[in-house]
C-alpha cells in the first residue's frame, strides 16, 4: 500500500528556514537539504508505521546527513507532515508546537 502525502502550510516555513541557513553556510547546501527532505518524505509513503512514535500519535523520521527530523502522523491512508525541526530543539517546545499544528 502506498500512502498519500499531505503537508501542513507551516512545513514550507520550516523548510525555507533550514534551506536559507544551509545556503548561507555554503552555496548549494540549502538545495541538498531540500533534496534530502524530499527523498525522506517520499519514503514515508511506503511504510510510515516503521518510524517511532515520539508523542501521542506523532512519529519522527530523521533526515539523512542533516540534523533535522520530519514529524508526522498517519491519518487513515494519508501521511500528514506537521513540521521539519532541528534535532536540537527542546522536546517540550515541540510538543507545544504539535498542539498548535493539529
Protein backbone atom coordinates (compact mmCIF):
# COMPACT_ATOMS: atom_id res chain seq x y z
CA UNK A 1 0.00 0.00 0.00
CA UNK A 2 1.20 3.50 -0.80
CA UNK A 3 0.07 6.31 1.48
CA UNK A 4 -0.87 9.77 0.24
CA UNK A 5 1.34 12.61 1.49
CA UNK A 6 -0.01 15.93 2.78
CA UNK A 7 1.97 18.83 4.23
CA UNK A 8 0.61 21.44 6.61
CA UNK A 9 1.30 25.00 5.36
CA UNK A 10 3.80 25.59 8.20
CA UNK A 11 6.12 22.98 6.70
CA UNK A 12 7.05 25.45 3.95
CA UNK A 13 8.25 27.92 6.59
CA UNK A 14 10.29 25.22 8.34
CA UNK A 15 11.87 24.10 5.07
CA UNK A 16 12.77 27.53 3.78
CA UNK A 17 14.25 28.47 7.13
CA UNK A 18 16.52 25.41 7.05
CA UNK A 19 17.33 25.87 3.39
CA UNK A 20 18.30 29.52 3.90
CA UNK A 21 20.51 28.71 6.86
CA UNK A 22 22.40 25.98 4.97
CA UNK A 23 22.66 28.03 1.78
CA UNK A 24 24.30 30.85 3.75
CA UNK A 25 26.89 28.36 5.05
CA UNK A 26 27.78 27.01 1.61
CA UNK A 27 26.32 27.54 -1.85
CA UNK A 28 24.26 24.52 -2.89
CA UNK A 29 23.97 23.06 0.60
CA UNK A 30 20.46 24.50 1.00
CA UNK A 31 19.38 22.73 -2.17
CA UNK A 32 20.91 19.50 -0.86
CA UNK A 33 18.85 19.93 2.32
CA UNK A 34 15.65 20.21 0.25
CA UNK A 35 16.57 17.16 -1.86
CA UNK A 36 17.21 15.05 1.23
CA UNK A 37 13.89 16.21 2.71
CA UNK A 38 12.04 15.28 -0.49
CA UNK A 39 13.63 11.84 -0.59
CA UNK A 40 12.86 11.12 3.06
CA UNK A 41 9.29 12.38 2.63
CA UNK A 42 8.78 10.07 -0.33
CA UNK A 43 9.97 7.13 1.77
CA UNK A 44 7.19 7.88 4.27
CA UNK A 45 4.58 6.95 1.68
CA UNK A 46 5.78 3.32 1.64
CA UNK A 47 5.92 2.38 5.33
CA UNK A 48 5.20 5.26 7.73
CA UNK A 49 4.43 2.95 10.64
CA UNK A 50 8.07 1.82 10.67
CA UNK A 51 9.06 5.12 12.29
CA UNK A 52 8.76 5.55 16.06
CA UNK A 53 6.04 7.42 17.88
CA UNK A 54 7.56 10.29 19.84
CA UNK A 55 4.45 11.96 21.31
CA UNK A 56 0.91 10.62 21.28
CA UNK A 57 0.34 9.65 17.62
CA UNK A 58 3.16 11.81 16.24
CA UNK A 59 6.03 9.99 14.58
CA UNK A 60 9.53 11.09 13.61
CA UNK A 61 11.64 10.39 10.54
CA UNK A 62 15.26 11.58 10.83
CA UNK A 63 16.79 13.17 7.76
CA UNK A 64 19.95 11.67 6.35
CA UNK A 65 23.02 13.92 6.50
CA UNK A 66 21.27 16.83 8.26
CA UNK A 67 20.32 17.12 11.97
CA UNK A 68 16.63 17.60 11.21
CA UNK A 69 13.58 15.40 11.64
CA UNK A 70 10.24 15.19 9.87
CA UNK A 71 7.36 14.99 12.33
CA UNK A 72 4.18 13.41 11.02
CA UNK A 73 1.16 11.34 11.85
CA UNK A 74 -0.81 8.78 9.90
CA UNK A 75 -4.46 9.55 9.28
CA UNK A 76 -6.07 6.59 7.55
CA UNK A 77 -4.24 6.25 4.24
CA UNK A 78 -2.56 9.67 4.45
CA UNK A 79 0.73 10.74 5.99
CA UNK A 80 0.30 14.28 7.33
CA UNK A 81 3.61 16.10 7.77
CA UNK A 82 3.34 18.61 10.60
CA UNK A 83 6.82 20.04 10.58
CA UNK A 84 10.53 19.77 9.97
CA UNK A 85 12.56 20.68 13.04
CA UNK A 86 16.20 20.78 14.02
CA UNK A 87 17.02 17.90 16.35
CA UNK A 88 18.48 20.23 18.99
CA UNK A 89 15.08 21.81 19.69
CA UNK A 90 13.62 21.35 23.14
CA UNK A 91 11.16 18.40 23.05
CA UNK A 92 8.75 20.26 25.36
CA UNK A 93 8.62 23.13 22.88
CA UNK A 94 7.98 20.68 20.05
CA UNK A 95 5.02 19.21 21.93
CA UNK A 96 3.51 22.70 22.23
CA UNK A 97 4.19 23.26 18.53
CA UNK A 98 2.42 19.98 17.66
CA UNK A 99 -0.61 21.17 19.61
CA UNK A 100 -0.67 24.37 17.55
CA UNK A 101 -0.41 22.46 14.28
CA UNK A 102 -3.05 19.81 14.89
